[in-house]
């Protein structure tokens, strides 16, 4: 079970809705992934105009919690404006704060991200903040009261997987709020690894929408996240430098 603010989810996978080859594959991938949370860029949709193209039009939105995100914002002010727009449409009280500080890497601007998160908390949003894997920033965001931290595994859309597992581990260890690894996941093993490290969930988009078979990949991600979580809960064996025999040397019959 994953609890973010007042929201409770059984699935630990959050899925992006953009860049699918077709509405049909988007619908099927979303369905088979078992996700309960769909994120979308408010700026890419005219949520008030039913005549405009709607990325979510093929989905049964009653079945999902919507997580609007502030993608496209480069300042706190822009992010806050986008979030208010999402709230006015009464889609959900959750907001993924995403304030990009660099066009080439799409890495978040830590100062503007913090500013936007604080403002939106004051306005009563359930705030999930996309951040870099900076350990101190993650702690400061938690201290401010955000409801979940979303550290990137690697740059958005890069599919590079977890480039700094140690930072991720530090963030997970110190956090008392959910840690959702967001961005850069390329394969099921990346997702599983993040979950084995103790992440509470994964948000991903490109790895599924850009796969040769998005539907198969969505299912693979679902299974990988479940498997990684189980492995984490089971507790892995410690790493040793040298070998130790697998068979017991005493108390053996025969
Ligand atoms: C959809 C969304 O919110 C993305 O900005 C998110 O960060 C996912 O990144 P990937 O496409 O790398 O999975």
Tab-separated table of C-alpha atoms and ligand atoms in Angstrom:
chain	number	residue	atom	x	y	z
A	1	UNK	CA	0.000	0.000	0.000
A	2	UNK	CA	1.263	3.461	-0.917
A	3	UNK	CA	-0.052	6.471	0.999
A	4	UNK	CA	0.529	9.988	-0.313
A	5	UNK	CA	-1.186	12.637	1.767
A	6	UNK	CA	-4.750	11.354	2.075
A	7	UNK	CA	-4.490	9.198	-1.055
A	8	UNK	CA	-4.006	5.456	-0.760
A	9	UNK	CA	-2.911	3.275	-3.663
A	10	UNK	CA	-2.322	-0.455	-4.048
A	11	UNK	CA	-0.149	-0.076	-7.149
A	12	UNK	CA	3.295	1.473	-6.798
A	13	UNK	CA	3.536	2.418	-10.465
A	14	UNK	CA	2.589	5.869	-11.708
A	15	UNK	CA	2.396	6.245	-15.452
A	16	UNK	CA	2.856	9.170	-17.812
A	17	UNK	CA	0.342	9.527	-20.622
A	18	UNK	CA	2.356	11.200	-23.396
A	19	UNK	CA	4.177	10.012	-26.527
A	20	UNK	CA	2.318	6.732	-27.125
A	21	UNK	CA	2.171	5.595	-30.760
A	22	UNK	CA	-1.642	5.525	-30.600
A	23	UNK	CA	-4.538	6.072	-28.226
A	24	UNK	CA	-5.255	2.341	-28.425
A	25	UNK	CA	-1.784	1.362	-27.217
A	26	UNK	CA	-1.935	4.025	-24.502
A	27	UNK	CA	-5.229	2.650	-23.250
A	28	UNK	CA	-4.069	-0.957	-23.268
A	29	UNK	CA	-0.708	-0.163	-21.672
A	30	UNK	CA	-2.319	1.873	-18.908
A	31	UNK	CA	-4.817	-0.893	-18.306
A	32	UNK	CA	-2.338	-3.765	-18.108
A	33	UNK	CA	0.136	-1.776	-15.973
A	34	UNK	CA	-2.285	-1.865	-13.035
A	35	UNK	CA	-1.478	1.789	-12.320
A	36	UNK	CA	-3.898	3.876	-10.318
A	37	UNK	CA	-2.175	7.205	-10.970
A	38	UNK	CA	-1.819	8.919	-14.328
A	39	UNK	CA	0.271	12.016	-14.770
A	40	UNK	CA	-0.091	14.524	-17.576
A	41	UNK	CA	1.326	17.930	-18.452
A	42	UNK	CA	-1.365	20.546	-17.862
A	43	UNK	CA	0.259	22.788	-20.459
A	44	UNK	CA	-0.126	20.189	-23.185
A	45	UNK	CA	-3.882	20.058	-22.824
A	46	UNK	CA	-6.608	22.594	-22.860
A	47	UNK	CA	-8.427	21.122	-19.892
A	48	UNK	CA	-11.267	23.612	-20.121
A	49	UNK	CA	-12.029	23.273	-23.824
A	50	UNK	CA	-13.691	20.013	-24.861
A	51	UNK	CA	-13.041	20.806	-28.538
A	52	UNK	CA	-9.282	20.665	-28.074
A	53	UNK	CA	-7.348	17.373	-28.394
A	54	UNK	CA	-7.169	15.626	-25.056
A	55	UNK	CA	-4.364	13.178	-24.288
A	56	UNK	CA	-6.605	11.352	-21.863
A	57	UNK	CA	-9.683	11.102	-24.056
A	58	UNK	CA	-9.579	7.336	-24.529
A	59	UNK	CA	-9.153	6.549	-20.836
A	60	UNK	CA	-11.870	5.889	-18.310
A	61	UNK	CA	-10.794	8.618	-15.913
A	62	UNK	CA	-13.094	7.399	-13.147
A	63	UNK	CA	-10.698	4.481	-12.686
A	64	UNK	CA	-7.616	6.603	-11.994
A	65	UNK	CA	-6.312	9.349	-9.768
A	66	UNK	CA	-4.942	12.155	-11.881
A	67	UNK	CA	-1.610	13.705	-11.094
A	68	UNK	CA	-1.340	16.899	-13.139
A	69	UNK	CA	2.238	18.077	-13.523
A	70	UNK	CA	3.750	21.489	-14.102
A	71	UNK	CA	6.010	20.390	-16.982
A	72	UNK	CA	7.031	23.361	-19.098
A	73	UNK	CA	7.467	25.668	-16.092
A	74	UNK	CA	10.859	27.304	-15.707
A	75	UNK	CA	10.020	29.467	-12.728
A	76	UNK	CA	8.114	28.940	-9.502
A	77	UNK	CA	5.599	31.529	-10.631
A	78	UNK	CA	4.819	29.568	-13.808
A	79	UNK	CA	4.544	26.299	-11.899
A	80	UNK	CA	2.131	27.831	-9.390
A	81	UNK	CA	0.020	29.278	-12.189
A	82	UNK	CA	-0.196	25.871	-13.915
A	83	UNK	CA	-1.058	24.140	-10.639
A	84	UNK	CA	-3.866	26.597	-9.927
A	85	UNK	CA	-5.258	25.936	-13.394
A	86	UNK	CA	-5.257	22.200	-12.704
A	87	UNK	CA	-6.981	22.714	-9.375
A	88	UNK	CA	-9.615	24.971	-10.921
A	89	UNK	CA	-10.537	22.131	-13.268
A	90	UNK	CA	-11.271	20.012	-10.176
A	91	UNK	CA	-9.297	17.071	-11.528
A	92	UNK	CA	-7.400	16.355	-8.339
A	93	UNK	CA	-5.757	18.078	-5.377
A	94	UNK	CA	-2.434	16.372	-6.148
A	95	UNK	CA	0.210	18.204	-8.139
A	96	UNK	CA	3.584	17.059	-9.389
A	97	UNK	CA	5.854	20.084	-9.131
A	98	UNK	CA	8.307	20.108	-12.018
A	99	UNK	CA	10.369	23.246	-12.648
A	100	UNK	CA	13.070	22.712	-15.239
A	101	UNK	CA	16.337	24.618	-14.902
A	102	UNK	CA	18.226	23.417	-17.973
A	103	UNK	CA	16.852	22.781	-21.460
A	104	UNK	CA	19.552	20.309	-22.421
A	105	UNK	CA	19.439	18.014	-19.395
A	106	UNK	CA	15.876	18.825	-18.275
A	107	UNK	CA	17.189	18.746	-14.724
A	108	UNK	CA	15.093	20.600	-12.162
A	109	UNK	CA	15.927	24.062	-10.835
A	110	UNK	CA	16.324	23.425	-7.083
A	111	UNK	CA	15.581	27.001	-5.987
A	112	UNK	CA	12.455	27.484	-8.082
A	113	UNK	CA	11.318	23.939	-7.271
A	114	UNK	CA	11.538	24.672	-3.545
A	115	UNK	CA	9.758	28.015	-3.929
A	116	UNK	CA	6.896	26.508	-5.940
A	117	UNK	CA	6.524	23.555	-3.556
A	118	UNK	CA	6.280	25.826	-0.495
A	119	UNK	CA	3.714	28.086	-2.171
A	120	UNK	CA	1.535	25.172	-3.305
A	121	UNK	CA	1.657	23.599	0.155
A	122	UNK	CA	0.392	26.891	1.551
A	123	UNK	CA	-2.467	26.751	-0.951
A	124	UNK	CA	-3.506	23.289	0.233
A	125	UNK	CA	-2.263	21.099	-2.603
A	126	UNK	CA	-0.978	17.575	-2.062
A	127	UNK	CA	2.518	18.216	-3.330
A	128	UNK	CA	4.750	15.636	-5.001
A	129	UNK	CA	8.015	17.283	-5.924
A	130	UNK	CA	10.221	16.193	-8.820
A	131	UNK	CA	13.798	16.843	-7.767
A	132	UNK	CA	17.315	15.789	-8.634
A	133	UNK	CA	18.899	13.081	-6.490
A	134	UNK	CA	20.337	15.749	-4.185
A	135	UNK	CA	20.164	14.293	-0.678
A	136	UNK	CA	20.103	17.579	1.236
A	137	UNK	CA	17.491	19.138	-1.036
A	138	UNK	CA	15.294	16.074	-0.550
A	139	UNK	CA	15.559	16.503	3.226
A	140	UNK	CA	14.795	20.223	3.025
A	141	UNK	CA	11.729	19.547	0.875
A	142	UNK	CA	10.494	17.025	3.432
A	143	UNK	CA	11.051	19.554	6.228
A	144	UNK	CA	8.908	22.051	4.313
A	145	UNK	CA	6.103	19.489	4.284
A	146	UNK	CA	5.906	18.072	0.764
A	147	UNK	CA	3.894	14.851	0.615
A	148	UNK	CA	6.293	12.885	-1.580
A	149	UNK	CA	9.736	13.337	-3.073
A	150	UNK	CA	10.365	12.299	-6.650
A	151	UNK	CA	14.100	12.070	-7.270
A	152	UNK	CA	15.165	11.447	-10.850
A	153	UNK	CA	17.048	8.244	-11.601
A	154	UNK	CA	18.631	10.056	-14.592
A	155	UNK	CA	17.512	12.766	-17.043
A	156	UNK	CA	13.909	12.639	-18.252
A	157	UNK	CA	13.494	10.468	-21.313
A	158	UNK	CA	17.142	9.330	-21.265
A	159	UNK	CA	16.429	5.731	-20.290
A	160	UNK	CA	19.782	5.620	-18.528
A	161	UNK	CA	18.413	4.006	-15.391
A	162	UNK	CA	19.796	4.772	-11.948
A	163	UNK	CA	23.056	6.670	-12.394
A	164	UNK	CA	23.649	7.281	-8.685
A	165	UNK	CA	22.232	4.468	-6.566
A	166	UNK	CA	24.103	5.679	-3.511
A	167	UNK	CA	22.353	9.060	-3.492
A	168	UNK	CA	19.042	7.334	-4.003
A	169	UNK	CA	19.780	5.029	-1.091
A	170	UNK	CA	20.665	8.003	1.143
A	171	UNK	CA	17.416	9.751	0.190
A	172	UNK	CA	15.364	6.626	0.870
A	173	UNK	CA	17.056	6.015	4.239
A	174	UNK	CA	16.498	9.531	5.537
A	175	UNK	CA	12.929	10.010	4.258
A	176	UNK	CA	9.765	9.667	6.293
A	177	UNK	CA	7.570	10.435	3.303
A	178	UNK	CA	7.165	8.358	0.136
A	179	UNK	CA	10.062	8.402	-2.305
A	180	UNK	CA	8.876	7.899	-5.882
A	181	UNK	CA	11.719	7.447	-8.344
A	182	UNK	CA	10.764	9.548	-11.355
A	183	UNK	CA	12.427	9.895	-14.752
A	184	UNK	CA	15.174	8.075	-16.568
A	185	UNK	CA	13.945	4.528	-15.984
A	186	UNK	CA	14.801	2.566	-19.140
A	187	UNK	CA	14.045	-1.060	-18.425
A	188	UNK	CA	12.207	-3.297	-15.974
A	189	UNK	CA	15.496	-4.095	-14.209
A	190	UNK	CA	15.992	-0.341	-13.514
A	191	UNK	CA	12.560	-0.182	-11.920
A	192	UNK	CA	13.140	-3.334	-9.944
A	193	UNK	CA	16.527	-2.064	-8.726
A	194	UNK	CA	14.976	1.174	-7.468
A	195	UNK	CA	12.329	-0.805	-5.615
A	196	UNK	CA	14.944	-3.160	-4.155
A	197	UNK	CA	16.744	-0.092	-2.826
A	198	UNK	CA	13.547	0.706	-0.937
A	199	UNK	CA	11.795	3.238	-3.157
A	200	UNK	CA	8.075	3.467	-2.426
A	201	UNK	CA	7.113	3.719	-6.066
A	202	UNK	CA	8.130	4.564	-9.621
A	203	UNK	CA	6.850	7.159	-12.061
A	204	UNK	CA	7.765	6.490	-15.657
A	205	UNK	CA	6.667	7.328	-19.165
A	206	UNK	CA	9.175	6.980	-21.998
A	207	UNK	CA	10.278	3.420	-21.180
A	208	UNK	CA	6.717	2.256	-21.841
A	209	UNK	CA	5.434	4.702	-24.470
A	210	UNK	CA	8.664	4.442	-26.497
A	211	UNK	CA	9.029	0.668	-26.271
A	212	UNK	CA	8.597	-1.444	-29.390
A	213	UNK	CA	5.618	-3.002	-27.662
A	214	UNK	CA	4.297	-0.538	-25.069
A	215	UNK	CA	1.679	-2.973	-23.794
A	216	UNK	CA	4.187	-5.745	-23.074
A	217	UNK	CA	6.561	-3.240	-21.493
A	218	UNK	CA	3.800	-1.865	-19.275
A	219	UNK	CA	3.167	-5.358	-17.966
A	220	UNK	CA	6.893	-5.975	-17.518
A	221	UNK	CA	7.179	-2.767	-15.467
A	222	UNK	CA	4.253	-3.786	-13.289
A	223	UNK	CA	5.850	-7.161	-12.552
A	224	UNK	CA	9.322	-5.664	-12.030
A	225	UNK	CA	8.011	-3.159	-9.499
A	226	UNK	CA	6.111	-5.833	-7.622
A	227	UNK	CA	9.131	-8.128	-7.683
A	228	UNK	CA	11.532	-5.395	-6.557
A	229	UNK	CA	9.245	-4.474	-3.688
A	230	UNK	CA	8.949	-8.110	-2.593
A	231	UNK	CA	12.733	-8.445	-2.713
A	232	UNK	CA	13.120	-5.316	-0.593
A	233	UNK	CA	10.642	-6.575	1.985
A	234	UNK	CA	12.318	-9.998	2.020
A	235	UNK	CA	15.683	-8.401	2.840
A	236	UNK	CA	18.610	-9.238	0.591
A	237	UNK	CA	21.689	-11.065	1.842
A	238	UNK	CA	24.672	-8.885	2.700
A	239	UNK	CA	27.416	-8.583	0.085
A	240	UNK	CA	30.638	-10.369	1.074
A	241	UNK	CA	34.055	-10.007	-0.470
A	242	UNK	CA	34.867	-13.725	-0.383
A	243	UNK	CA	32.974	-16.928	-1.026
A	244	UNK	CA	31.092	-18.830	1.631
A	245	UNK	CA	29.838	-22.363	0.996
A	246	UNK	CA	26.152	-22.713	0.245
A	247	UNK	CA	25.902	-26.214	1.772
A	248	UNK	CA	25.958	-26.584	5.576
A	249	UNK	CA	29.021	-28.357	6.964
A	250	UNK	CA	27.387	-29.742	10.079
A	251	UNK	CA	24.119	-31.460	10.798
A	252	UNK	CA	24.033	-32.940	7.285
A	253	UNK	CA	22.177	-36.246	6.873
A	254	UNK	CA	24.062	-38.984	5.001
B	1	LIG	C1	5.501	12.221	-17.651
B	1	LIG	C2	6.403	12.810	-16.706
B	1	LIG	O1	6.037	13.276	-15.665
B	1	LIG	C3	7.836	12.836	-17.066
B	1	LIG	O2	8.289	14.135	-17.011
B	1	LIG	C4	8.522	11.931	-16.105
B	1	LIG	O3	9.520	12.553	-15.423
B	1	LIG	C5	8.897	10.625	-16.708
B	1	LIG	O4	10.168	10.576	-17.229
B	1	LIG	P1	10.583	9.360	-18.201
B	1	LIG	O5	9.900	9.624	-19.488
B	1	LIG	O6	12.078	9.408	-18.276
B	1	LIG	O7	10.089	8.083	-17.566
